[in-house]
CSV table of C-alpha atoms in Angstrom, one decimal:
chain,number,residue,atom,x,y,z
A,1315,MET,CA,-49.6,80.3,-8.8
A,1316,GLN,CA,-51.6,77.7,-6.9
A,1317,THR,CA,-50.7,74.0,-7.2
A,1318,LEU,CA,-53.8,72.0,-7.5
A,1319,PHE,CA,-52.2,68.6,-7.3
A,1320,THR,CA,-48.8,67.4,-6.1
A,1321,MET,CA,-47.5,63.9,-6.8
A,1322,PRO,CA,-46.1,62.1,-3.7
A,1323,ALA,CA,-42.2,62.0,-3.6
A,1324,GLY,CA,-40.8,59.1,-5.7
A,1325,THR,CA,-44.0,58.6,-7.7
A,1326,THR,CA,-44.0,58.5,-11.4
A,1327,THR,CA,-47.0,58.8,-13.8
A,1328,ASP,CA,-47.3,56.8,-17.0
A,1329,TYR,CA,-49.5,59.1,-19.1
A,1330,GLY,CA,-49.8,56.5,-21.8
A,1331,ASN,CA,-52.1,54.5,-19.5
A,1332,VAL,CA,-54.4,57.3,-18.4
A,1333,GLY,CA,-57.1,56.3,-20.8
A,1334,LEU,CA,-59.9,58.4,-22.3
A,1335,PRO,CA,-62.7,60.1,-20.4
A,1336,PRO,CA,-66.1,58.6,-21.0
A,1337,LYS,CA,-67.4,61.8,-22.7
A,1338,CYS,CA,-65.7,65.1,-23.8
A,1339,ASN,CA,-67.2,68.6,-23.9
A,1340,ALA,CA,-65.8,71.7,-25.4
A,1341,ASP,CA,-67.3,75.2,-25.2
A,1342,PHE,CA,-66.0,78.1,-27.2
A,1343,CYS,CA,-67.1,81.7,-28.0
A,1344,LEU,CA,-66.1,84.4,-30.5
A,1345,ILE,CA,-64.8,87.7,-29.1
A,1346,PRO,CA,-64.5,90.5,-31.6
A,1347,LEU,CA,-61.0,91.9,-30.9
A,1348,GLY,CA,-59.6,94.6,-33.2
A,1349,MET,CA,-62.7,94.8,-35.3
A,1350,SER,CA,-64.5,98.0,-36.2
A,1351,ASP,CA,-67.9,96.3,-35.6
A,1352,ALA,CA,-68.8,94.4,-32.4
A,1353,SER,CA,-71.1,92.0,-34.4
A,1354,VAL,CA,-69.8,88.5,-35.1
A,1355,SER,CA,-72.9,87.3,-36.9
A,1356,LYS,CA,-71.1,86.4,-40.1
A,1357,GLN,CA,-68.5,84.5,-38.1
A,1358,ILE,CA,-71.2,82.6,-36.1
A,1359,ALA,CA,-73.0,81.7,-39.3
A,1360,GLU,CA,-69.7,80.2,-40.6
A,1361,VAL,CA,-69.2,78.2,-37.3
A,1362,GLN,CA,-72.7,76.8,-37.8
A,1363,ARG,CA,-72.0,75.9,-41.4
A,1364,LEU,CA,-68.7,74.1,-40.4
A,1365,VAL,CA,-70.2,72.3,-37.4
A,1366,ARG,CA,-73.3,71.1,-39.3
A,1367,GLY,CA,-71.1,69.8,-42.1
A,1368,HIS,CA,-68.5,68.0,-40.0
A,1369,PRO,CA,-68.6,64.2,-40.5
A,1370,GLU,CA,-68.7,63.4,-36.8
A,1371,VAL,CA,-71.8,65.7,-36.3
A,1372,LYS,CA,-73.5,64.2,-39.4
A,1373,ALA,CA,-72.8,60.7,-38.0
A,1374,GLY,CA,-74.3,61.6,-34.7
A,1375,ASN,CA,-71.1,61.1,-32.7
A,1376,VAL,CA,-70.9,64.7,-31.7
A,1377,SER,CA,-73.8,66.8,-30.4
A,1378,TRP,CA,-73.7,70.6,-30.5
A,1379,SER,CA,-75.7,73.6,-29.3
A,1380,MET,CA,-75.3,77.3,-29.8
A,1381,HIS,CA,-76.2,79.6,-26.9
A,1382,SER,CA,-75.9,83.3,-26.0
A,1383,ALA,CA,-72.3,82.9,-24.8
A,1384,GLY,CA,-71.0,80.6,-27.6
A,1385,THR,CA,-71.1,77.0,-28.9
A,1386,THR,CA,-70.9,73.7,-26.9
A,1387,LEU,CA,-69.7,70.5,-28.6
A,1388,GLY,CA,-70.1,67.1,-26.8
A,1389,GLY,CA,-69.3,63.5,-27.7
A,1390,PHE,CA,-67.4,60.4,-27.0
A,1391,PRO,CA,-63.7,60.3,-27.8
A,1392,PRO,CA,-62.7,58.1,-30.8
A,1393,GLU,CA,-61.0,54.8,-30.1
A,1394,PRO,CA,-57.2,55.3,-30.0
A,1395,ARG,CA,-55.4,54.5,-33.2
A,1396,PRO,CA,-52.4,52.2,-33.1
C-alpha cells in the first residue's frame, strides 16, 4: 500500500478545524451484480425520482446530471450545525 501523505514527526492534526470544501461532488453508478438481467433501467428510473424529489435539489442547492456511466451530484456543503 502506498502512503500518499505523511505527517512530520511530532505533528498533530485537529480535524475539527479542517473546514468544509467550497463545493462537493459525488458520482455514483449502478452495477447489476447477482441479477438475472443486466438492465438497471428500473433502478435508474428510481434514482431519478429520488433525486428530483429531494428538497436540496428542489431548492437549487444541489445540481445533478445523469450520464452513460452513472449520476453526478454537486453542490455546496451545508453550514455546520452546532
